PDB file of N, CA and C in Angstrom:
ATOM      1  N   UNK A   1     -46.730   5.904 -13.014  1.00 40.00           N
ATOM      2  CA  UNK A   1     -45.667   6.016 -12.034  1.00 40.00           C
ATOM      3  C   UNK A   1     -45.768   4.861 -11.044  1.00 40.00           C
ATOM      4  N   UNK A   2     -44.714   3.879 -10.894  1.00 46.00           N
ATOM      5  CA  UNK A   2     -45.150   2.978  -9.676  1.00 46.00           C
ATOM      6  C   UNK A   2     -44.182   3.726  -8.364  1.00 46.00           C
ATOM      7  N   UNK A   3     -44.854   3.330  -7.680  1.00 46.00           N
ATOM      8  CA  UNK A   3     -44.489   3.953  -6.034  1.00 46.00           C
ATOM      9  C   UNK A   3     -43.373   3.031  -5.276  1.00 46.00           C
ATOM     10  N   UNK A   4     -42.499   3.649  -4.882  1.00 48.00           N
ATOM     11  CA  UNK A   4     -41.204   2.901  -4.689  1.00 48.00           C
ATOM     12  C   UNK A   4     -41.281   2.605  -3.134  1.00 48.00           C
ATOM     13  N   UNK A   5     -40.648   1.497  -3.351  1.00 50.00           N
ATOM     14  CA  UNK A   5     -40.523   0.454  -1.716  1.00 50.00           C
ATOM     15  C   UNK A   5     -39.829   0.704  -0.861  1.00 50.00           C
ATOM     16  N   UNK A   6     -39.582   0.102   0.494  1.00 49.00           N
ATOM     17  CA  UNK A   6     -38.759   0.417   1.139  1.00 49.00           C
ATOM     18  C   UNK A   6     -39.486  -1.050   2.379  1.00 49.00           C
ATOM     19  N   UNK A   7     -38.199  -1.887   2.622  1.00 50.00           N
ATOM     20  CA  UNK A   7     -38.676  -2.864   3.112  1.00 50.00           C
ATOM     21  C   UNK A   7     -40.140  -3.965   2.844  1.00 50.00           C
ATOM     22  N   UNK A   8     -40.251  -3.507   1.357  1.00 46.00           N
ATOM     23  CA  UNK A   8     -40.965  -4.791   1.014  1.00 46.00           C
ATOM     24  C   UNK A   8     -42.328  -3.847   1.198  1.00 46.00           C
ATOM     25  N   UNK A   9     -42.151  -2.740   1.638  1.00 50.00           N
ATOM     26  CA  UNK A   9     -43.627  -1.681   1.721  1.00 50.00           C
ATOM     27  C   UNK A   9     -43.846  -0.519   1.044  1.00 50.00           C
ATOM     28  N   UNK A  10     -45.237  -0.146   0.283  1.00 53.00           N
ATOM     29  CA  UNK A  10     -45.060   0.834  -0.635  1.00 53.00           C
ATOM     30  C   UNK A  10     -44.774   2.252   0.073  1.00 53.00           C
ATOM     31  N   UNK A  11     -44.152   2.952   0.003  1.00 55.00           N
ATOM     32  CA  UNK A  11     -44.305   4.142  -0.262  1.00 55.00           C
ATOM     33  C   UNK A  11     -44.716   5.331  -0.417  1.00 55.00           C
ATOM     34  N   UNK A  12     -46.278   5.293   0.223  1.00 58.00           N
ATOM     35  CA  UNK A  12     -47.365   6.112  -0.979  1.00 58.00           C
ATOM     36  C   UNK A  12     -47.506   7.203  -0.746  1.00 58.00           C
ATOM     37  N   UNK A  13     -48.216   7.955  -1.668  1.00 66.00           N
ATOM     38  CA  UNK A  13     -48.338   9.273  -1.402  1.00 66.00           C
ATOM     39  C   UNK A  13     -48.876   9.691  -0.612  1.00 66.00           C
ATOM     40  N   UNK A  14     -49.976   8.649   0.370  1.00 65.00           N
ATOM     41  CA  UNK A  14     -50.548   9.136   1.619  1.00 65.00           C
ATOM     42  C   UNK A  14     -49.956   9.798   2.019  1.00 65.00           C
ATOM     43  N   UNK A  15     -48.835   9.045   2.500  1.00 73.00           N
ATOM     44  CA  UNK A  15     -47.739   9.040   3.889  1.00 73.00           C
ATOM     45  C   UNK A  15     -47.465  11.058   3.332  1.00 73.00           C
ATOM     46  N   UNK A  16     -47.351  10.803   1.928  1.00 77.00           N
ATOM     47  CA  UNK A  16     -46.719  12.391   1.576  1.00 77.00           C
ATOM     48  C   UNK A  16     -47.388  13.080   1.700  1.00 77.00           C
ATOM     49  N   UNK A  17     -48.754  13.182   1.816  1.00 75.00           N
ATOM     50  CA  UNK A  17     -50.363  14.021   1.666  1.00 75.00           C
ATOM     51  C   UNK A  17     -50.009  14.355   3.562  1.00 75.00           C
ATOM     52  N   UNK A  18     -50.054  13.199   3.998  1.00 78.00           N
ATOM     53  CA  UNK A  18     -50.225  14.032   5.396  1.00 78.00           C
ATOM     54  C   UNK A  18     -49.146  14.311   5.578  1.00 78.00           C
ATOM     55  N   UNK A  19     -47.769  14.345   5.552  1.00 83.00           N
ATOM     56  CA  UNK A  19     -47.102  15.043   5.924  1.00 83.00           C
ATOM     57  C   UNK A  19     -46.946  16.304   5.272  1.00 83.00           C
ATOM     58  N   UNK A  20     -47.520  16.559   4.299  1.00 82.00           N
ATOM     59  CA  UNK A  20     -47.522  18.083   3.369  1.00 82.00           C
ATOM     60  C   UNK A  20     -48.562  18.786   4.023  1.00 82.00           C
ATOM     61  N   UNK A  21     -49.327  18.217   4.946  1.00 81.00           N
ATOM     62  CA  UNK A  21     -50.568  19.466   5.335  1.00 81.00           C
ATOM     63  C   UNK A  21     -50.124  20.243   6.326  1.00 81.00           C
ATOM     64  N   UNK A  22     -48.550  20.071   6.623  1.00 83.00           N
ATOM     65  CA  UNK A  22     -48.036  20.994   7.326  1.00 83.00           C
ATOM     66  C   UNK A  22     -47.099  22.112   6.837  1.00 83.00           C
ATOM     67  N   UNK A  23     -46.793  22.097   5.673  1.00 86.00           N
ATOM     68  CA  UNK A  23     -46.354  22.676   4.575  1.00 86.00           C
ATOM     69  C   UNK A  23     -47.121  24.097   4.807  1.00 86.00           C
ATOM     70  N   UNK A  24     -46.206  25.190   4.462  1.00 86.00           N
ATOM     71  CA  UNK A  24     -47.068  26.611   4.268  1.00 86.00           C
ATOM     72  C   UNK A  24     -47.437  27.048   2.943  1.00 86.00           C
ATOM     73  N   UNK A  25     -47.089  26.049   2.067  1.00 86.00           N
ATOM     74  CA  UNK A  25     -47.897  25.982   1.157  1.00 86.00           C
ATOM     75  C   UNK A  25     -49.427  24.920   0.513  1.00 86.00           C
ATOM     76  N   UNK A  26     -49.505  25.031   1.694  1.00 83.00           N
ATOM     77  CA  UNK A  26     -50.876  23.914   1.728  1.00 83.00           C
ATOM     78  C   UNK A  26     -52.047  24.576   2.087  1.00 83.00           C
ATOM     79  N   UNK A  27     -53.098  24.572   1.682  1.00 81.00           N
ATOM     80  CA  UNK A  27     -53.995  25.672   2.222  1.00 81.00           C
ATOM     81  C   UNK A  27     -54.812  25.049   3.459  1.00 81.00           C
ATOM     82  N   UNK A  28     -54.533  23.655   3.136  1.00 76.00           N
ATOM     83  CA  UNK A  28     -55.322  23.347   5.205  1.00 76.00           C
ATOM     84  C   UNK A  28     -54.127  23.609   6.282  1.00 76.00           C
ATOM     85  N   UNK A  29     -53.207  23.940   5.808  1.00 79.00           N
ATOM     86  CA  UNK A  29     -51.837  24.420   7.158  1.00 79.00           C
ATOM     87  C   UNK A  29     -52.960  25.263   7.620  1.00 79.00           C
ATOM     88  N   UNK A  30     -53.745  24.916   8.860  1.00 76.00           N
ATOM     89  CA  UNK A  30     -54.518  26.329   9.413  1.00 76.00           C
ATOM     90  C   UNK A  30     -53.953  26.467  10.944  1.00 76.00           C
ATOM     91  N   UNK A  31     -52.657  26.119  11.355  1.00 77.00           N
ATOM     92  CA  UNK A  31     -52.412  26.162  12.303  1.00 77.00           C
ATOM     93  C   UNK A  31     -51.031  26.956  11.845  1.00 77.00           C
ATOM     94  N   UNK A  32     -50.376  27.152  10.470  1.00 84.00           N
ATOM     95  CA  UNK A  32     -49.824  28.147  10.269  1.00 84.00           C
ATOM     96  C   UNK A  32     -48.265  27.942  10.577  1.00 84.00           C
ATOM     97  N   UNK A  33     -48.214  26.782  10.675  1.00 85.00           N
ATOM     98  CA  UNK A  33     -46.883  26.404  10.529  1.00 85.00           C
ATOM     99  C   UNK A  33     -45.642  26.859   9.921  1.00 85.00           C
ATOM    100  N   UNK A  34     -44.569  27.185  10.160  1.00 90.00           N
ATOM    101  CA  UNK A  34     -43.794  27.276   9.241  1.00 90.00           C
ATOM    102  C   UNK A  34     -42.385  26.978   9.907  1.00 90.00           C
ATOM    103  N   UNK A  35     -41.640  26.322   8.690  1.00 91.00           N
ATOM    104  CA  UNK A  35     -40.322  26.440   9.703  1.00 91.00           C
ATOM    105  C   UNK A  35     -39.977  25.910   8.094  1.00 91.00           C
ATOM    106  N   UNK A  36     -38.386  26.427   7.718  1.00 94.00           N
ATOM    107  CA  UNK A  36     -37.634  26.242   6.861  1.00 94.00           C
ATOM    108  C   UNK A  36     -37.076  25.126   6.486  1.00 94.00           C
ATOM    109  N   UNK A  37     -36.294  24.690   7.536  1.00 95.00           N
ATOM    110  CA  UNK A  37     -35.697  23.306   7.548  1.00 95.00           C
ATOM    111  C   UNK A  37     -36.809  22.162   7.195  1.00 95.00           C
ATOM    112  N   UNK A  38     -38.117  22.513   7.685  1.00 92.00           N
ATOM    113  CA  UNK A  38     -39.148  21.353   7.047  1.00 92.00           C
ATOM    114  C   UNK A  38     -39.641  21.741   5.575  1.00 92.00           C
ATOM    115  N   UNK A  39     -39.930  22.441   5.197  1.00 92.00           N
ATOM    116  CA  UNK A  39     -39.785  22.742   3.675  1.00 92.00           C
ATOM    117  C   UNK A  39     -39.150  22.188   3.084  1.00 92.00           C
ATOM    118  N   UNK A  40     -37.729  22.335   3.541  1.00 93.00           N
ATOM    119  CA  UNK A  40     -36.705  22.257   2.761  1.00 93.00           C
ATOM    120  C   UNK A  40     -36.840  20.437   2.440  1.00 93.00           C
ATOM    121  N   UNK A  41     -36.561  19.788   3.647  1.00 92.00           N
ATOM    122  CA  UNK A  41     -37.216  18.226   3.627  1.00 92.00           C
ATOM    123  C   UNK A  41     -38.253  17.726   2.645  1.00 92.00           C
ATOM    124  N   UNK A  42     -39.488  18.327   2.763  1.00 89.00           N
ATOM    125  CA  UNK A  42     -40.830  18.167   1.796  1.00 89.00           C
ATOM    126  C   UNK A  42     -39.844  18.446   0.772  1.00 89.00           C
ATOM    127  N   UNK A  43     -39.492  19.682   0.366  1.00 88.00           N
ATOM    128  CA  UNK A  43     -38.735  19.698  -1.404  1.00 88.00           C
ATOM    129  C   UNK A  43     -38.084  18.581  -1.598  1.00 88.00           C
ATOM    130  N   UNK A  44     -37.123  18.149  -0.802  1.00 89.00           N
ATOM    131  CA  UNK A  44     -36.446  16.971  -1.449  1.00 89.00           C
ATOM    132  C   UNK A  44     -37.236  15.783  -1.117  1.00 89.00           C
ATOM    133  N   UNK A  45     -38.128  15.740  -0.881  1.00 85.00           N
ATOM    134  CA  UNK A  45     -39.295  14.468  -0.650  1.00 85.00           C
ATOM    135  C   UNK A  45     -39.871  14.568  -2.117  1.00 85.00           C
ATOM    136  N   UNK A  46     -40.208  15.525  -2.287  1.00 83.00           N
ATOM    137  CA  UNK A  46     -41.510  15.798  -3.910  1.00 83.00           C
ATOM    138  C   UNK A  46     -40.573  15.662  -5.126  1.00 83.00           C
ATOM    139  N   UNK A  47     -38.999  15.879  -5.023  1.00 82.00           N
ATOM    140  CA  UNK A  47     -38.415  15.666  -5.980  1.00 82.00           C
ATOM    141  C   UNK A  47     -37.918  14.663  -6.597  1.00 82.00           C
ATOM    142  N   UNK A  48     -37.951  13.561  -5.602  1.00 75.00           N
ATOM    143  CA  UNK A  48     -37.825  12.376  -6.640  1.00 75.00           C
ATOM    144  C   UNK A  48     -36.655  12.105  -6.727  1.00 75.00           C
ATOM    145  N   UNK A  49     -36.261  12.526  -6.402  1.00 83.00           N
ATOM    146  CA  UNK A  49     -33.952  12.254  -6.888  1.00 83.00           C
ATOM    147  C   UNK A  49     -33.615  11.603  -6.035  1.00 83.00           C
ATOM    148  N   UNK A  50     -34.442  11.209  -4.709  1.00 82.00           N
ATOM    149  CA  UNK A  50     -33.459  10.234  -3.505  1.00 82.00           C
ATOM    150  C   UNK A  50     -33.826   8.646  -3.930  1.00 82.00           C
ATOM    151  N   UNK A  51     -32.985   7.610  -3.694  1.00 84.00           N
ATOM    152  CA  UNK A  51     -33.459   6.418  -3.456  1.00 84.00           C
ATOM    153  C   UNK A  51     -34.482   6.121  -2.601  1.00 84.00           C
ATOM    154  N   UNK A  52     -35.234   5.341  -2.689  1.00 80.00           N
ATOM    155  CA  UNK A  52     -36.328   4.870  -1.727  1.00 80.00           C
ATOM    156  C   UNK A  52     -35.838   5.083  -0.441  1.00 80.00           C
ATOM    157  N   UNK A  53     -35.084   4.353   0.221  1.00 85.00           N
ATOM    158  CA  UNK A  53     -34.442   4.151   1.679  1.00 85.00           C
ATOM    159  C   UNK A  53     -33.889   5.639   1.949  1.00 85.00           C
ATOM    160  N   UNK A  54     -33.512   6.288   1.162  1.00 87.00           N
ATOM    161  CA  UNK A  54     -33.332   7.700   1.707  1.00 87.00           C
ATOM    162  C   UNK A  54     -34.401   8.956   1.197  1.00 87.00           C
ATOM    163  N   UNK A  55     -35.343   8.019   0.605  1.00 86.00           N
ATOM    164  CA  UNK A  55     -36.768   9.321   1.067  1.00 86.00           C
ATOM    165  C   UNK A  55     -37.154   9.287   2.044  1.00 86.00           C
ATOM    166  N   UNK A  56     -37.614   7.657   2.345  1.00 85.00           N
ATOM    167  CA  UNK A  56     -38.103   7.208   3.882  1.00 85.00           C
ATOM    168  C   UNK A  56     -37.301   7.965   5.008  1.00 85.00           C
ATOM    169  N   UNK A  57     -36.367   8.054   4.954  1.00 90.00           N
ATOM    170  CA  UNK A  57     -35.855   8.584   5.950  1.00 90.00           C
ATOM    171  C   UNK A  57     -36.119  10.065   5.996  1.00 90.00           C
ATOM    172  N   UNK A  58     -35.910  10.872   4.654  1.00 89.00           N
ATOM    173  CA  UNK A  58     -36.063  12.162   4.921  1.00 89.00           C
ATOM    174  C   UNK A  58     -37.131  12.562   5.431  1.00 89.00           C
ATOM    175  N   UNK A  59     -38.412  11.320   4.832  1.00 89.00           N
ATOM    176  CA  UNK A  59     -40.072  11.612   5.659  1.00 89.00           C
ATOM    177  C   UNK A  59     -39.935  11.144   6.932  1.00 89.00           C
ATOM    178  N   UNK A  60     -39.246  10.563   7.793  1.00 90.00           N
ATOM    179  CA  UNK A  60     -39.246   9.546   8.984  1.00 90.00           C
ATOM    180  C   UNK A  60     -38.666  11.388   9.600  1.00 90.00           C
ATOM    181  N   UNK A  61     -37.491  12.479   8.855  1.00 92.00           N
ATOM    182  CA  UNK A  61     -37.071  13.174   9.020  1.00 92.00           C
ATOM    183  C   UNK A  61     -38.155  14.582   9.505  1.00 92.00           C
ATOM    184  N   UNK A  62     -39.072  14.410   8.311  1.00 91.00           N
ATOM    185  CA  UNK A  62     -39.968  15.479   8.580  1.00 91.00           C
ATOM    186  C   UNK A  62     -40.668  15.348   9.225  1.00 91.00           C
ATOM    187  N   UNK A  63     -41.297  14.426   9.593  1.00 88.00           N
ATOM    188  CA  UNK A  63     -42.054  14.074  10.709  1.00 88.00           C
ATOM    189  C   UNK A  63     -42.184  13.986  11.832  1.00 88.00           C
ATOM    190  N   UNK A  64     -40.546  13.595  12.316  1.00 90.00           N
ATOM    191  CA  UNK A  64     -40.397  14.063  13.478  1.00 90.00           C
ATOM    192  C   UNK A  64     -39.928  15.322  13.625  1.00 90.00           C
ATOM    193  N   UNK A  65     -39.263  16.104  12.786  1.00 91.00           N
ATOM    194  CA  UNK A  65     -39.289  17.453  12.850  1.00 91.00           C
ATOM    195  C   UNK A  65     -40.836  18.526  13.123  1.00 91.00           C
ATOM    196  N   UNK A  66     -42.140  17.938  12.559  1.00 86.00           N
ATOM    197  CA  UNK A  66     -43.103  18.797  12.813  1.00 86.00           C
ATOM    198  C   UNK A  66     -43.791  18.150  14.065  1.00 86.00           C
ATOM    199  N   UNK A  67     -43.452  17.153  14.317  1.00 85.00           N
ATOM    200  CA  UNK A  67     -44.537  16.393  15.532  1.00 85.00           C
ATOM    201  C   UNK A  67     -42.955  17.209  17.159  1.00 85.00           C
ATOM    202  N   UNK A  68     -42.349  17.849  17.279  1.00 88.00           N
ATOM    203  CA  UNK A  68     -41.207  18.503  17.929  1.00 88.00           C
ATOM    204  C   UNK A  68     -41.613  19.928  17.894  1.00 88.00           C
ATOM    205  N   UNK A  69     -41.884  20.624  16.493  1.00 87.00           N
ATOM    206  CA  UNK A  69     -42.525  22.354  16.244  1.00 87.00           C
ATOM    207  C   UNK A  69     -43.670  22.471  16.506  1.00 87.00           C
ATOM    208  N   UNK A  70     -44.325  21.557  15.957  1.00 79.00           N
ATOM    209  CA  UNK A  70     -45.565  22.023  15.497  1.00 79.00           C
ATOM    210  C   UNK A  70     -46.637  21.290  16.791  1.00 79.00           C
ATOM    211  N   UNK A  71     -46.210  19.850  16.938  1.00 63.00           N
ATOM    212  CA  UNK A  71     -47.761  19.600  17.814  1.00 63.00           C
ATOM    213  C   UNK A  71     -48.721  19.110  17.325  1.00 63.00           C
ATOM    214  N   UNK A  72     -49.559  19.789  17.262  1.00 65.00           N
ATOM    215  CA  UNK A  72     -51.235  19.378  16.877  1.00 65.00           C
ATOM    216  C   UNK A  72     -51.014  20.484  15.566  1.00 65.00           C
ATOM    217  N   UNK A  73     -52.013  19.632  14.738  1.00 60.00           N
ATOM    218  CA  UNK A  73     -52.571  20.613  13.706  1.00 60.00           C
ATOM    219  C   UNK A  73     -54.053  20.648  13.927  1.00 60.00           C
ATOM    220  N   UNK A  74     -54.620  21.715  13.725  1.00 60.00           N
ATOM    221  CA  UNK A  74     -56.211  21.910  14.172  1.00 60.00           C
ATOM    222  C   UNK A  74     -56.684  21.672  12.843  1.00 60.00           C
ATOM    223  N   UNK A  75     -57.595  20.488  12.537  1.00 62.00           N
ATOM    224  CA  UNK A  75     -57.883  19.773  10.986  1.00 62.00           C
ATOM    225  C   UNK A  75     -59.321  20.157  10.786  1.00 62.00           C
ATOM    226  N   UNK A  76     -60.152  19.724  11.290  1.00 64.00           N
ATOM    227  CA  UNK A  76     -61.751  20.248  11.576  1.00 64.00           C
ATOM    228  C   UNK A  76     -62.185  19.289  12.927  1.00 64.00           C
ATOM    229  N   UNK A  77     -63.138  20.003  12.782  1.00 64.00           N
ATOM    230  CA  UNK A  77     -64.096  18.710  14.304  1.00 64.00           C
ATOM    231  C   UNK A  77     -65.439  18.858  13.267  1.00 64.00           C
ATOM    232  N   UNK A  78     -66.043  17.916  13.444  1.00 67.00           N
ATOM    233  CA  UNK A  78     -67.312  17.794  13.196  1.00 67.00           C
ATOM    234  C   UNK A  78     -68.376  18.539  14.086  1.00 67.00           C
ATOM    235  N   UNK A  79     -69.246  18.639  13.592  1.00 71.00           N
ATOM    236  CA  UNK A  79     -70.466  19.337  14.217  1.00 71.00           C
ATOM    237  C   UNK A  79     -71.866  18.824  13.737  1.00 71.00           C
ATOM    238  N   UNK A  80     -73.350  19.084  14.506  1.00 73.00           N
ATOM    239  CA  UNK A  80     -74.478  18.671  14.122  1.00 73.00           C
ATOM    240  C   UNK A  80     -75.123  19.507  15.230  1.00 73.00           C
ATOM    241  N   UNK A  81     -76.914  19.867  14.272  1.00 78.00           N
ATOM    242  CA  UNK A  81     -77.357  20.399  15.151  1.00 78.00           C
ATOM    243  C   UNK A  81     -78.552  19.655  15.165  1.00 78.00           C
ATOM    244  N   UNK A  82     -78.678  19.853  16.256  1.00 79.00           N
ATOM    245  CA  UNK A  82     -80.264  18.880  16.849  1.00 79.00           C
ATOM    246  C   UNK A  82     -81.517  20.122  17.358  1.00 79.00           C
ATOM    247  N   UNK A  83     -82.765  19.852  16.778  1.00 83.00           N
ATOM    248  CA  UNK A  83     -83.584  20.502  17.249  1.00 83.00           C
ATOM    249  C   UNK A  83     -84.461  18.952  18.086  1.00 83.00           C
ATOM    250  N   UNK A  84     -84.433  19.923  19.807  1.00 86.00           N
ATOM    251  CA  UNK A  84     -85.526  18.488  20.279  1.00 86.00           C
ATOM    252  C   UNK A  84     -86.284  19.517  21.287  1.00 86.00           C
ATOM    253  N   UNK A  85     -87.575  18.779  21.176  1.00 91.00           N
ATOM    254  CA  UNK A  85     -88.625  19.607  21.888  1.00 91.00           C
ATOM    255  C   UNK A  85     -88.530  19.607  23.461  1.00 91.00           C
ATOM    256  N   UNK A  86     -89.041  20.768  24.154  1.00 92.00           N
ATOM    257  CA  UNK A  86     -88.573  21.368  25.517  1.00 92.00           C
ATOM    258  C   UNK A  86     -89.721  20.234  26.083  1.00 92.00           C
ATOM    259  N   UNK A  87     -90.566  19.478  25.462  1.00 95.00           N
ATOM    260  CA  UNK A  87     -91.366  18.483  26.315  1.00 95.00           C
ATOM    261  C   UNK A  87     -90.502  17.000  26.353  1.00 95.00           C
ATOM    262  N   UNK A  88     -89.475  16.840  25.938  1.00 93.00           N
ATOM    263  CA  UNK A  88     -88.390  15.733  25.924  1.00 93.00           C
ATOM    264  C   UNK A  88     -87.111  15.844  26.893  1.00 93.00           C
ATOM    265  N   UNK A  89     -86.506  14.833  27.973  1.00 92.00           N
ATOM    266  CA  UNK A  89     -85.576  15.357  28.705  1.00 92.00           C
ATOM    267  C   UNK A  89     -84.517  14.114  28.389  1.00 92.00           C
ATOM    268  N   UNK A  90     -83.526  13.796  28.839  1.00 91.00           N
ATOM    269  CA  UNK A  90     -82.402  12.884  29.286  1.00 91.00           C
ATOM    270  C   UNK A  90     -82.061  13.098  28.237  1.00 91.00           C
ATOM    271  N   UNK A  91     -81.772  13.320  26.739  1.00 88.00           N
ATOM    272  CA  UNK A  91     -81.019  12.807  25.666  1.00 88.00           C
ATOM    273  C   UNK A  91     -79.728  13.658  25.330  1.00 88.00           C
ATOM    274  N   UNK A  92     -78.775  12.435  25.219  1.00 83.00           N
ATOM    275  CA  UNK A  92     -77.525  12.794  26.183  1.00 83.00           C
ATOM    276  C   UNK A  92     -76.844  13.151  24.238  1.00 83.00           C
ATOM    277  N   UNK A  93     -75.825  14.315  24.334  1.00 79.00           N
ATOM    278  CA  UNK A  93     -75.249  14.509  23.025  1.00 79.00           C
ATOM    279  C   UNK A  93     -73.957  14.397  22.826  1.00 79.00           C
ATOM    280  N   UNK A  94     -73.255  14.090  22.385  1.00 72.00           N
ATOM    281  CA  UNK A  94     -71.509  13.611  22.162  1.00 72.00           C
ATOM    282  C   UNK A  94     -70.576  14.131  21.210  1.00 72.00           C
ATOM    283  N   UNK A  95     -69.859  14.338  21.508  1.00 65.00           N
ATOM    284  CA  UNK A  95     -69.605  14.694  19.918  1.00 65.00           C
ATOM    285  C   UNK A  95     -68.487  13.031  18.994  1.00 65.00           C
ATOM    286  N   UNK A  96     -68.414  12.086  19.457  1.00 66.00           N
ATOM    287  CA  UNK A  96     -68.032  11.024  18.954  1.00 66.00           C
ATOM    288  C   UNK A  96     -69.129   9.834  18.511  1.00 66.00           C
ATOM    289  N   UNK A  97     -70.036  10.687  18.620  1.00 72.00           N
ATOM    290  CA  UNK A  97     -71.249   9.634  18.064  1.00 72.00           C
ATOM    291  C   UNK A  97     -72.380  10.127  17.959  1.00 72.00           C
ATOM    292  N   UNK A  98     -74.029   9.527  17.316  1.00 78.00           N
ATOM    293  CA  UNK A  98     -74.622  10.202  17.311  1.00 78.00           C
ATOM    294  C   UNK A  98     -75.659  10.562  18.850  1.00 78.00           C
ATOM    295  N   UNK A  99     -76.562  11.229  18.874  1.00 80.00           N
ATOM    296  CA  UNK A  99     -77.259  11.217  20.154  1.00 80.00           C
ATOM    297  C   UNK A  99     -77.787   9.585  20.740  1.00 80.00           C
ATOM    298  N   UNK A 100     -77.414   9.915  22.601  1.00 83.00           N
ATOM    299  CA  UNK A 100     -78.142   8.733  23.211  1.00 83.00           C
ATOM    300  C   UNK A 100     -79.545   9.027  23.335  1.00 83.00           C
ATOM    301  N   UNK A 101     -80.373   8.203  22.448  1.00 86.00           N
ATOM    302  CA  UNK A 101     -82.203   8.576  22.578  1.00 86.00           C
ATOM    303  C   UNK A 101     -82.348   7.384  23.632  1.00 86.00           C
ATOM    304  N   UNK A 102     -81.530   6.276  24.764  1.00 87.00           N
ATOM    305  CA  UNK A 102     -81.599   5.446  25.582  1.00 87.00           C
ATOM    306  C   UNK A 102     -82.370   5.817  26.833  1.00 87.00           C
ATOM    307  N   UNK A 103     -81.567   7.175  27.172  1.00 88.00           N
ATOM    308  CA  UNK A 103     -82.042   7.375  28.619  1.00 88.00           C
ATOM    309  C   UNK A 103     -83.363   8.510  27.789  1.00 88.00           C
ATOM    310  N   UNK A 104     -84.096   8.833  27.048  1.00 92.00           N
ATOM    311  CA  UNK A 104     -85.097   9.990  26.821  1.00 92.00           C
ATOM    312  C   UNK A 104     -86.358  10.059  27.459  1.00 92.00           C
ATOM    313  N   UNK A 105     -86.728  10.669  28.031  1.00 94.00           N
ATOM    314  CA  UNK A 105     -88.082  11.026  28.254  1.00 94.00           C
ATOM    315  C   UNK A 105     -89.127  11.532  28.178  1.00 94.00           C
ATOM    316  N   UNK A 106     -90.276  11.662  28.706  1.00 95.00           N
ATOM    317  CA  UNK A 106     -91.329  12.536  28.042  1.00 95.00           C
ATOM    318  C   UNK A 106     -91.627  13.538  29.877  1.00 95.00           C
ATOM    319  N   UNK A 107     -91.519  14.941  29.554  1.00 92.00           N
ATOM    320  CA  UNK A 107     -91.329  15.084  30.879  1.00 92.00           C
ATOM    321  C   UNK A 107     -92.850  15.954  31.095  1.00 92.00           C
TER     322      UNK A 107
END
């Protein structure tokens, strides 16, 4: 299958992957989305029958239709657990990176 253009740019199914995880038929929808009129969009997105320039649009369509309903989708957060000994102090924990061992001490 080659993936059809639209201004000289592919197309891809990314773009379709994330906009389907809002789909209520998606099993990471965990924020439970639903609304008809966006369905209905995704169907004629997955079907293939529009010209390029008018899929783009119907996705340019759904997209702003769920980023208007929907908001945030809750996807995962990461997590880690640290065991550090009660004779160690300053070490600072984040959740966008791993621990600061910079400021640590021996107390």
């Amino acid at each position: 299958m080659t993936l059809p253009r639209c201004r000289g740019r592919v197309i891809s199914k990314i773009q379709l992957i994330f906009l389907n995880k809002a789909s209520i038929t998606n099993s990471v929808n965990f924020g439970k989305f639903n609304n008809a009129k966006y369905e209905q969009l995704i169907s004629t997105i997955t079907a293939d029958k529009q010209s390029t320039k008018a899929r783009y649009q119907t996705m340019q369509q759904a997209a702003k239709l769920v980023a208007q309903q929907q908001g945030v989708t809750p996807i995962y957060q990461t997590a880690a657990a640290h065991l550090i000994s009660n004779k160690v102090g300053g070490v600072h924990f984040t959740l966008l990176r791993d621990a600061l061992y910079r400021y640590a001490y021996w107390k």
